[in-house]
Short mmCIF file of C-alpha atoms and ligand atoms in Angstrom, two decimals:
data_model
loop_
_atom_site.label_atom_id
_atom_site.label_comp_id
_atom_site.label_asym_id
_atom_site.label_seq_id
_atom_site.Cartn_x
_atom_site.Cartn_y
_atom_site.Cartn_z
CA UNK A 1 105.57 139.51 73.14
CA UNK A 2 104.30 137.74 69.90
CA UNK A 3 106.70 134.69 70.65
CA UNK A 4 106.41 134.57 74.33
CA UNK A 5 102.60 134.28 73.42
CA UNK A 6 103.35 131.44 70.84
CA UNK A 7 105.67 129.73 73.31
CA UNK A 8 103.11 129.85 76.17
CA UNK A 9 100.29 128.69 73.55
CA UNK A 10 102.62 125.80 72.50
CA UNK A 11 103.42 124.69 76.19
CA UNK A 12 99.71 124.94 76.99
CA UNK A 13 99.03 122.88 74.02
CA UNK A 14 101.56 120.07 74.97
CA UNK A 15 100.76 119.97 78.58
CA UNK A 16 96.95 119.57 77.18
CA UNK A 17 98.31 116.74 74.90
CA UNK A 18 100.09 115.12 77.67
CA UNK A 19 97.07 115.31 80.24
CA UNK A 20 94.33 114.47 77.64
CA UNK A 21 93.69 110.46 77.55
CA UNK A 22 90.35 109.13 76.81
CA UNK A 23 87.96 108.04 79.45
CA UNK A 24 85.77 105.63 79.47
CA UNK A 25 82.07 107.45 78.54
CA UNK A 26 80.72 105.69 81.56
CA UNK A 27 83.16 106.81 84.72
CA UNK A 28 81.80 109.66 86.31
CA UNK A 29 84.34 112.98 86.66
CA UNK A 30 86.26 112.34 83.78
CA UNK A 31 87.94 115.79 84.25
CA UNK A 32 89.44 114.52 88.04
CA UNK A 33 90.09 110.56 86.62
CA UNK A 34 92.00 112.06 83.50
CA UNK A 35 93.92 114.65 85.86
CA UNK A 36 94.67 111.49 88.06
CA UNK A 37 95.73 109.18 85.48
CA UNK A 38 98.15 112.16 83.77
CA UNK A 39 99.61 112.26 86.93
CA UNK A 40 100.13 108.66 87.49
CA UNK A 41 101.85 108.13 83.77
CA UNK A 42 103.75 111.48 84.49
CA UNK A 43 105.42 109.28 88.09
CA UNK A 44 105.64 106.71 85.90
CA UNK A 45 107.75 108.52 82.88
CA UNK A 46 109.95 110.48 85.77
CA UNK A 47 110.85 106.59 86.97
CA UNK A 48 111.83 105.48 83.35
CA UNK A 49 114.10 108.84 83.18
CA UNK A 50 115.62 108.24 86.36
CA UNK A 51 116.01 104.67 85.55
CA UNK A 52 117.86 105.68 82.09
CA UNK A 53 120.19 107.90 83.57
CA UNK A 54 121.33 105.46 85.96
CA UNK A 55 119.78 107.07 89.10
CA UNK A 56 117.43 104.97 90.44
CA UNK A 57 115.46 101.73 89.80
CA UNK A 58 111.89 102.65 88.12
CA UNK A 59 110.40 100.95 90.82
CA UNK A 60 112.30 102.63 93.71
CA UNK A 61 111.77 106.15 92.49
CA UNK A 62 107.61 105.19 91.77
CA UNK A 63 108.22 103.78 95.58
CA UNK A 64 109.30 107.59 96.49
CA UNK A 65 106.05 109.50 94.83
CA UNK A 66 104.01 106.98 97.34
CA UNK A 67 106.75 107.84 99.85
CA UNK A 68 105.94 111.65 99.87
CA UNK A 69 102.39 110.82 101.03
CA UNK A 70 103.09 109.05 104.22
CA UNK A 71 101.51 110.31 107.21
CA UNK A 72 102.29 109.48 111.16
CA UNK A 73 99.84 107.48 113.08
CA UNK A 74 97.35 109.87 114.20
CA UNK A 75 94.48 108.64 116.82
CA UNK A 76 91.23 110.80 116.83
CA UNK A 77 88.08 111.23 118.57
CA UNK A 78 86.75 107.52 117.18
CA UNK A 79 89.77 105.27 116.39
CA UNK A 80 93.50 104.60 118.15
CA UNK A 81 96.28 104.35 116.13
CA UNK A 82 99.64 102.59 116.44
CA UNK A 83 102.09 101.96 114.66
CA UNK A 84 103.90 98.37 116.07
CA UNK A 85 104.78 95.35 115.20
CA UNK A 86 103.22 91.51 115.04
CA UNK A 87 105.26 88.24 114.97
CA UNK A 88 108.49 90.80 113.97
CA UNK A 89 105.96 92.42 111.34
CA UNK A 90 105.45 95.97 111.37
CA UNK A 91 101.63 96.64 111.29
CA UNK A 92 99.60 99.99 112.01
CA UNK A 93 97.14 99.03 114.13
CA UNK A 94 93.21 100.57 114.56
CA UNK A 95 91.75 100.31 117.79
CA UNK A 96 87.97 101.69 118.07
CA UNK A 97 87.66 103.70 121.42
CA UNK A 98 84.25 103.90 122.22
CA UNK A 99 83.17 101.50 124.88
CA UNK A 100 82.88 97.85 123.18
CA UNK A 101 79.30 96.16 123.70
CA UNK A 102 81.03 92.70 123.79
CA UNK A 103 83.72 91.61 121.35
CA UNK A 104 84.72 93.14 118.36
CA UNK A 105 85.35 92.47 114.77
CA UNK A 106 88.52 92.30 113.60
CA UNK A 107 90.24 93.26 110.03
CA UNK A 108 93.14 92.09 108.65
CA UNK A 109 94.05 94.36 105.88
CA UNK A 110 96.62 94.14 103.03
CA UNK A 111 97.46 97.25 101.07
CA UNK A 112 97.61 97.35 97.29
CA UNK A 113 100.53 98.88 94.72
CA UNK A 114 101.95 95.67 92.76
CA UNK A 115 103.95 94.40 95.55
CA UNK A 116 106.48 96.76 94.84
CA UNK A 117 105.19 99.84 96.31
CA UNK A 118 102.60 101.39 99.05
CA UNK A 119 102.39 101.51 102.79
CA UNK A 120 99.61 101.09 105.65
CA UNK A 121 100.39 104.63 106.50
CA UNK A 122 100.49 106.21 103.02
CA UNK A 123 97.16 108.71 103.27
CA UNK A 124 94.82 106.80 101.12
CA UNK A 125 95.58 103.71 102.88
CA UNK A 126 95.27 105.37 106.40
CA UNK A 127 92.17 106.79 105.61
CA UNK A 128 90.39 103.65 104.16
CA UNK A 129 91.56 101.23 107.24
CA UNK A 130 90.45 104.46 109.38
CA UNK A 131 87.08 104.57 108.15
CA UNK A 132 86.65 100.11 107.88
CA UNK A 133 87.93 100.32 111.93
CA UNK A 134 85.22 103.56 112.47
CA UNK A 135 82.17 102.27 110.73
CA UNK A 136 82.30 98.60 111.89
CA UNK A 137 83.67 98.87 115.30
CA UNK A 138 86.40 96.59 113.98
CA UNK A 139 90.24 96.25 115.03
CA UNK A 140 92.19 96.61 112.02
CA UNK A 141 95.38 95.75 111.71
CA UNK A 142 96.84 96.93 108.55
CA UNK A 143 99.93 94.89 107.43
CA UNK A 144 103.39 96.89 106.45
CA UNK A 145 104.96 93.11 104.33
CA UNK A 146 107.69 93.64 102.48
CA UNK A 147 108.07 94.94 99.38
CA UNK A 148 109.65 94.13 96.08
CA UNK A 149 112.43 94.88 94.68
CA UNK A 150 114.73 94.02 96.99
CA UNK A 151 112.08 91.16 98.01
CA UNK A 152 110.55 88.78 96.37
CA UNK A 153 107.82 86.33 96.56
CA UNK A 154 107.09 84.64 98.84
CA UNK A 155 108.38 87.19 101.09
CA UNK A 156 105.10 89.62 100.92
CA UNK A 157 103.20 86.13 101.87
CA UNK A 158 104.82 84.74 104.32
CA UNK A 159 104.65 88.43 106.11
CA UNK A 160 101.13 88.88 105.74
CA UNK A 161 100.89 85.55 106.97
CA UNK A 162 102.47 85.23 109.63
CA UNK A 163 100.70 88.40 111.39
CA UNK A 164 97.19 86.68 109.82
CA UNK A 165 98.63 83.80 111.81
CA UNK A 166 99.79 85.47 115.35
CA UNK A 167 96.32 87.60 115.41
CA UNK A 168 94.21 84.35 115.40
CA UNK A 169 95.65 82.91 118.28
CA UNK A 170 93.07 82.92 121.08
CA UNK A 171 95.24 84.99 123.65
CA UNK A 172 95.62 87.59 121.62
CA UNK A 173 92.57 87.97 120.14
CA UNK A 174 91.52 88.25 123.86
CA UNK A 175 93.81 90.87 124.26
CA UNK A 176 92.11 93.05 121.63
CA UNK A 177 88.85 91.65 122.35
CA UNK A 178 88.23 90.37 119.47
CA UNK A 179 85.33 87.46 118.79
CA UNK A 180 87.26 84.62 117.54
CA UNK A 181 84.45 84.15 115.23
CA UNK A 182 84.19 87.54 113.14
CA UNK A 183 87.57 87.83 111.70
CA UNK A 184 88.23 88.26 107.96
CA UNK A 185 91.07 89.14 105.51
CA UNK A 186 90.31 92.07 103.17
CA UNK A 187 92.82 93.54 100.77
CA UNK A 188 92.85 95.79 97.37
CA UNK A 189 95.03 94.86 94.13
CA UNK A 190 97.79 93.07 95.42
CA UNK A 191 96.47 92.86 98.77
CA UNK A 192 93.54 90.65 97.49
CA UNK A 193 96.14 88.65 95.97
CA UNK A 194 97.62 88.26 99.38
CA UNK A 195 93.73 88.17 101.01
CA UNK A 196 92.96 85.35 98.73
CA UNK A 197 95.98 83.12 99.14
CA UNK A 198 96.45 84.19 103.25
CA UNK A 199 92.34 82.38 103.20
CA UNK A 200 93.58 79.60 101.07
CA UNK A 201 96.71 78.59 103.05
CA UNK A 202 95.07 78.69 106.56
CA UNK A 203 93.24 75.48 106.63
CA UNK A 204 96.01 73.79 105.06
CA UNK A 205 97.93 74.49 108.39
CA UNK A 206 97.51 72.19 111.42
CA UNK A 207 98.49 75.09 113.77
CA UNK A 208 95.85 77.41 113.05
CA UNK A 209 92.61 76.15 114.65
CA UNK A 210 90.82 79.19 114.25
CA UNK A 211 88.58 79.90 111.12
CA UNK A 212 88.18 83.24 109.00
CA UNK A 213 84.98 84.58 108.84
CA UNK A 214 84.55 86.15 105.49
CA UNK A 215 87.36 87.23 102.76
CA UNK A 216 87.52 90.68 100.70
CA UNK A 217 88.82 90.82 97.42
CA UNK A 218 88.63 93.97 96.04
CA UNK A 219 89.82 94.16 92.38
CA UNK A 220 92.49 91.36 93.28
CA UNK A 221 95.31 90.10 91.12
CA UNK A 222 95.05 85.89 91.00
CA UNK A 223 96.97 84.51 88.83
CA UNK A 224 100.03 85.57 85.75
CA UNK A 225 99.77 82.39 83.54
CA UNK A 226 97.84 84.26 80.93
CA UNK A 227 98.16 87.94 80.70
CA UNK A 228 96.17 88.22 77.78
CA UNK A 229 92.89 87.35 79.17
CA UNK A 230 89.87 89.66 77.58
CA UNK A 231 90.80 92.17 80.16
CA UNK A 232 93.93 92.82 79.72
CA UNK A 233 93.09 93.30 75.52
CA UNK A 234 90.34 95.46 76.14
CA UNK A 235 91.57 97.25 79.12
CA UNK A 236 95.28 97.74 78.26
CA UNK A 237 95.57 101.62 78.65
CA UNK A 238 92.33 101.84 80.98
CA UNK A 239 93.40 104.13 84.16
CA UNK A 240 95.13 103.77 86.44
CA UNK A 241 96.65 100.38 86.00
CA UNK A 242 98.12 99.78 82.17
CA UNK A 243 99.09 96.25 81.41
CA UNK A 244 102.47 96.79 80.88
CA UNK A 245 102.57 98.00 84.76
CA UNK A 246 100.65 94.82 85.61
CA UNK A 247 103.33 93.13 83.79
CA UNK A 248 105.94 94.41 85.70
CA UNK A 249 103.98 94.25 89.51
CA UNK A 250 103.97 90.29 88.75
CA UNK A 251 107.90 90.02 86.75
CA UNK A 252 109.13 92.24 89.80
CA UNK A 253 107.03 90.24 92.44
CA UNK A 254 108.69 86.52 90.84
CA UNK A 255 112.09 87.86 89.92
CA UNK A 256 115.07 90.28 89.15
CA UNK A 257 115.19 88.39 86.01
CA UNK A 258 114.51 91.35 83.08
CA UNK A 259 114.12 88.67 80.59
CA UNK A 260 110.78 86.95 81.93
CA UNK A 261 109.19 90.60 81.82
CA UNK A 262 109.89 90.50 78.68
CA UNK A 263 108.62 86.72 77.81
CA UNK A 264 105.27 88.00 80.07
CA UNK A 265 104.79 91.23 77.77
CA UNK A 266 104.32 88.91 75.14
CA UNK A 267 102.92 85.78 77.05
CA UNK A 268 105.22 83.51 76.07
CA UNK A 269 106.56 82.90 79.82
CA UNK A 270 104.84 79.41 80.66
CA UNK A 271 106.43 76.55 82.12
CA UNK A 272 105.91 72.99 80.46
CA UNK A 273 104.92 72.03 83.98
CA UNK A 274 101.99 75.04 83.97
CA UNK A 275 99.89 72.57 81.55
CA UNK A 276 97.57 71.02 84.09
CA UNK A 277 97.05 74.26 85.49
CA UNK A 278 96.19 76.60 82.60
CA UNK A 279 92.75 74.36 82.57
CA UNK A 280 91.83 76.81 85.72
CA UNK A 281 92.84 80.33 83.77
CA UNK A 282 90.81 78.48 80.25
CA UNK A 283 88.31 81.84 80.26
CA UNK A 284 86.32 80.62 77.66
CA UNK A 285 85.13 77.98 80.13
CA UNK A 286 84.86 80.63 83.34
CA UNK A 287 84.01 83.83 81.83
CA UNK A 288 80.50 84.44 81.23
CA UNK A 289 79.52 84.57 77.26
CA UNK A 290 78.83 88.65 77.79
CA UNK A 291 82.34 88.97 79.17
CA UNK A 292 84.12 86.88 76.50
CA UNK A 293 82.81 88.86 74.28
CA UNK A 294 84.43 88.91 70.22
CA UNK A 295 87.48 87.32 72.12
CA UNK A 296 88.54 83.25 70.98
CA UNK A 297 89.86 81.68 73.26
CA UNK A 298 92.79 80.43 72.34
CA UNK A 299 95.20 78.62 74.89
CA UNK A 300 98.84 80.26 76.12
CA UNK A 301 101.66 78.13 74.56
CA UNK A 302 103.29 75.93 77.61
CA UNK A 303 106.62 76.57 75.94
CA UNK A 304 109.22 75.60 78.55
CA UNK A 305 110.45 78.84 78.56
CA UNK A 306 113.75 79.48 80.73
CA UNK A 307 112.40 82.84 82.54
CA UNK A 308 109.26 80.83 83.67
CA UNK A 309 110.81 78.28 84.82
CA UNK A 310 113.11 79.79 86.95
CA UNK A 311 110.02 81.72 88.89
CA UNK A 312 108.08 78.84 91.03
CA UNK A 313 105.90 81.83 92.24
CA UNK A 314 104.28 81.57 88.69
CA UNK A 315 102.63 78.33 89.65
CA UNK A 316 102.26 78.52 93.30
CA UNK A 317 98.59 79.23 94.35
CA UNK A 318 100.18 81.34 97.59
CA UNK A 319 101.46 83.59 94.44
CA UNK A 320 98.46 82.90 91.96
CA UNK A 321 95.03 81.98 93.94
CA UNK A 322 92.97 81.32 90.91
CA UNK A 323 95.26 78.02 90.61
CA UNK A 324 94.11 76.17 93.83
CA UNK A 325 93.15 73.11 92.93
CA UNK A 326 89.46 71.81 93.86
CA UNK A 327 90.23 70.35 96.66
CA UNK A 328 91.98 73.93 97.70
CA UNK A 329 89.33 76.10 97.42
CA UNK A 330 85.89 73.69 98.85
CA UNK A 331 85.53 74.95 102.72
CA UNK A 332 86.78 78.20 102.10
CA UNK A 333 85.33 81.50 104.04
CA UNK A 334 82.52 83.28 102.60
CA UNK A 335 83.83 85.50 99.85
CA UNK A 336 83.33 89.44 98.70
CA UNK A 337 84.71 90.10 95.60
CA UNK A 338 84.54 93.29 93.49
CA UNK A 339 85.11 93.78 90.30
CA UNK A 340 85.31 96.77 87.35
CA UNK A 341 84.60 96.90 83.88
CA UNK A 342 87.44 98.83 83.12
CA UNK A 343 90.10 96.62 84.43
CA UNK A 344 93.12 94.50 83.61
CA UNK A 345 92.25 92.33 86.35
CA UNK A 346 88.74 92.12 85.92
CA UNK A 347 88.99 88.28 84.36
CA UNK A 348 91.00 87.48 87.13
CA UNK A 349 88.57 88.41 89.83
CA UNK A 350 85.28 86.85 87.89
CA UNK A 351 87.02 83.91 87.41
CA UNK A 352 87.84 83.23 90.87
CA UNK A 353 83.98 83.86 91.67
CA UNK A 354 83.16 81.55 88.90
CA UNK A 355 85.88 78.40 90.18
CA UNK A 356 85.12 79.43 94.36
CA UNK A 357 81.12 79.16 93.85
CA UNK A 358 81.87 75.65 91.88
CA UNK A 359 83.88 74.73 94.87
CA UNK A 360 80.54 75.34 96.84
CA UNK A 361 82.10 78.35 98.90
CA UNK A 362 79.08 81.46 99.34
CA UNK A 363 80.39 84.24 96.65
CA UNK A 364 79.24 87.63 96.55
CA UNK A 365 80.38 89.22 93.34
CA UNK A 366 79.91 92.78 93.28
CA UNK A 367 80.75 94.21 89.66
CA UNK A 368 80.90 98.10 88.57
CA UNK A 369 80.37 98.65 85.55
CA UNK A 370 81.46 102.21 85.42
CA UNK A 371 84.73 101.27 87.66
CA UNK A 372 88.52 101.59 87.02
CA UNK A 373 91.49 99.68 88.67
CA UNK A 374 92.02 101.25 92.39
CA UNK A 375 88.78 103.82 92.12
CA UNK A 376 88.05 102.66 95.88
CA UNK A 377 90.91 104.51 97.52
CA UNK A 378 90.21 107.98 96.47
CA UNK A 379 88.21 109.00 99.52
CA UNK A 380 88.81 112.63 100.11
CA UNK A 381 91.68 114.83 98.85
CA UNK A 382 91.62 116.66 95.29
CA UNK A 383 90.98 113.72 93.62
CA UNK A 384 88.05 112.79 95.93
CA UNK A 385 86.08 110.52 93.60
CA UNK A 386 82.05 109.80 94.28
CA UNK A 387 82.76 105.94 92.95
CA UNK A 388 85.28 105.60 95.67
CA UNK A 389 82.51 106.13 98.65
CA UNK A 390 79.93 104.16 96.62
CA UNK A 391 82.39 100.86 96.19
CA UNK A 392 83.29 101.24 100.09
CA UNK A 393 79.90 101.87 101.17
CA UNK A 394 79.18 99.21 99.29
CA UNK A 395 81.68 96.59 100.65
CA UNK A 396 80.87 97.63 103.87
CA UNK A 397 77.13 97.13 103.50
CA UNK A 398 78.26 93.34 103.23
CA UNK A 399 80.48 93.41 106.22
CA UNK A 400 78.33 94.81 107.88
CA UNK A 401 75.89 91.77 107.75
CA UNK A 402 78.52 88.71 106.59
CA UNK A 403 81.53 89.36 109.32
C1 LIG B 501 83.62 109.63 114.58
O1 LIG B 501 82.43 108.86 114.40
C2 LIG B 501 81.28 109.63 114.17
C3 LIG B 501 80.11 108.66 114.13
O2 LIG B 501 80.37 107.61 113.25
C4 LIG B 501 81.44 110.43 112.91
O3 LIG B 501 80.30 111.26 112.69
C5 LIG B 501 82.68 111.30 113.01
O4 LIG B 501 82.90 111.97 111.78
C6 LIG B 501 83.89 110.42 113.32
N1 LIG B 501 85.08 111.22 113.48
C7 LIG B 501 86.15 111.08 112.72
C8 LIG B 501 87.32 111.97 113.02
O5 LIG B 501 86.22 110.27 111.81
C1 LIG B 502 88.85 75.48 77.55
O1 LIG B 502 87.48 75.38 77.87
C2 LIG B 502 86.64 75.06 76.79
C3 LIG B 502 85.19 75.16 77.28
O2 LIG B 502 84.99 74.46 78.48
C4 LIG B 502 87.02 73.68 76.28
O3 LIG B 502 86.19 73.34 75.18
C5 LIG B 502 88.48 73.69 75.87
O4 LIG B 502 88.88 72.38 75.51
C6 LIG B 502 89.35 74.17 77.01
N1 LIG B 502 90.72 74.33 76.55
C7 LIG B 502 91.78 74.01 77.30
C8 LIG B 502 93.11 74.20 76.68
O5 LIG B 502 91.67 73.64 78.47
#
């Protein structure tokens, strides 16, 4: 009795041990955010076991915890939903059902998860596009791209493109009457990557005479020249995004390569030929002074490093947005971006307000100081997170009146 008592006491003080990580003071629920980020390291350790013992990639057994929470497109009393394809894209597709008072708005939405993992139809996902389609009267059409590993960039672009691409066409926004005018690109994480770079390649192509309306960046990755901007010091083993996950999202997004995650752990993965770009990730010249904080600058070496080299992605601003030149970024839509304190990418996202509002392009930049990577998509569930409504609410409080 004695041991089993001991045993039990020892288990409970492991599992304690194992669930216990500190919390920033500021985020609200700390017991739910600590419960969430155990169980995001505990996918994450499961992957590097299965990975050891030869039985599955890391990233295709984190793919199957995301996998598990897939649900079938389900219409209700508000919204339509279909599951279909654009341009040879599959897409899940919101249609609002009560009666339209002239055209609508439409969404098109890029999921988050490192461009490795994720789904429109994963719960969280299904929920948020659910709601966006509900409470603006919007179509949303939700983009399944493909994911990496097995595919690389600029596969994820070009598929996210390509729908962005078909939708705008005037016949078919007619068939979904939709108002050519009120169309925007909105994404999370890696789908504000995509947002960013789908706004940034549009005018560049003579077959797309329509224009976006707005663009939504919600805590968007932009850019992997320097991964040891001030937020990914300070925010390194914030939840739920560490920076060695980060790390791997952008190796696993350029390359099968193992060695240039490696070279990116330690930022020693630039290109000679990244020099006359690394003047647009210099943070001690687009960070403000209270963000920059202790921090000196100092710049990444542009070693001419083999792994870097042999990833063009690195330096491509359909990969890395925050490296549009000038010239790139003046004329582009109107532009929501949110940020959080507690963030690897935070730097990424104020920096891309700080170079789009010198380009002249409208910024609002929304940022939460009591906020953690992803906090948006816990909308209902166990894990149901007040922050999440407040950040939505809050992005759609600007759709509302800028799309
Ligand atoms: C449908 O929309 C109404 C009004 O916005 C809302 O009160 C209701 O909860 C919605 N139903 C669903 C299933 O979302
Ligand atoms: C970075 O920006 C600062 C401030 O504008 C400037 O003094 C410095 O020369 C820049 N460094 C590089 C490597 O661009």
């Amino acid at each position: 009795m004695g041991n089993k008592l001991l045993c039990l006491g020892l288990l409970t003080a492991l599992l304690g041990y194992y669930i216990y990580s500190p919390i920033p003071e500021d985020v609200a629920q700390p017991g739910t955010v600590m419960l969430l980020s155990a169980l995001f390291r505990a996918q994450g350790h499961v992957s590097e076991v299965a990975e050891l013992l030869g039985l599955a990639s890391y990233m295709e057994t984190l793919r199957l915890f995301t996998v598990f929470t897939l649900v079938p497109p389900t219409s209700d009393e508000n919204v339509t939903v279909t599951d279909t394809e654009l341009s040879n894209v599959p897409v899940r597709l919101y249609l609002p059902r009560r009666a339209p008072g002239g055209l609508r708005r439409a969404v098109l939405f890029f999921h988050g998860g490192g461009w490795c993992l994720d789904d429109a139809g994963v719960h969280d996902y299904d929920h948020l596009t659910r709601r966006i389609s509900n409470e603006l009267d919007a179509v949303v059409v939700s983009v399944n791209y493909r994911l990496a590993p097995p595919h690389r960039f600029p596969a994820q672009f070009e598929d996210v493109y390509s729908v962005t691409k078909f939708f705008l066409q005037r016949q078919v926004l007619a068939q979904y009457g939709v108002d050519p005018a009120r169309v925007c690109v909105a994404g999370d994480s890696a789908g504000g990557n995509l947002a960013a770079a789908v706004a940034q390649q549009l005018p560049q192509d003579p077959e797309v005479k329509a224009k976006l309306k707005a663009q939504v960046l919600i805590y968007p990755a932009l850019q992997a020249l320097d991964l040891k901007l001030p937020s990914y010091l300070d925010n390194a083993e914030k939840p739920l995004l560490s920076r060695t996950l980060m790390v791997r999202f952008w190796s696993e997004y350029f390359s099968a390569e193992p060695t240039l995650r490696e070279a990116m752990a330690s930022n020693a993965h630039i290109p000679a030929e990244a020099g006359p770009l690394l003047q647009f990730v210099n943070w001690s010249r687009w960070l403000p002074a209270d963000v920059r904080g202790a921090h000196r600058y100092s710049s990444p070496a542009a070693g001419g490093t083999e792994p870097g080299r042999g990833s063009p992605g690195l330096l491509d601003p359909r990969a890395a947005p925050l490296l549009g030149s000038e010239a790139r970024l003046r004329g582009l839509p109107p532009a929501f971006v949110l940020t959080c304190q507690h963030d690897v990418l935070r730097d990424d996202g104020l920096m891309y307000a700080a170079r789009l509002r010198a380009a002249g392009v409208p910024v609002t930049h929304h940022h939460a100081t009591d906020a953690f990577h992803g906090a948006m998509t816990f909308l209902d569930g166990p894990f149901e997170l007040r922050l999440a409504h407040r950040l939505l609410s809050t992005t759609l409080g600007w759709l509302r009146d800028n799309l």
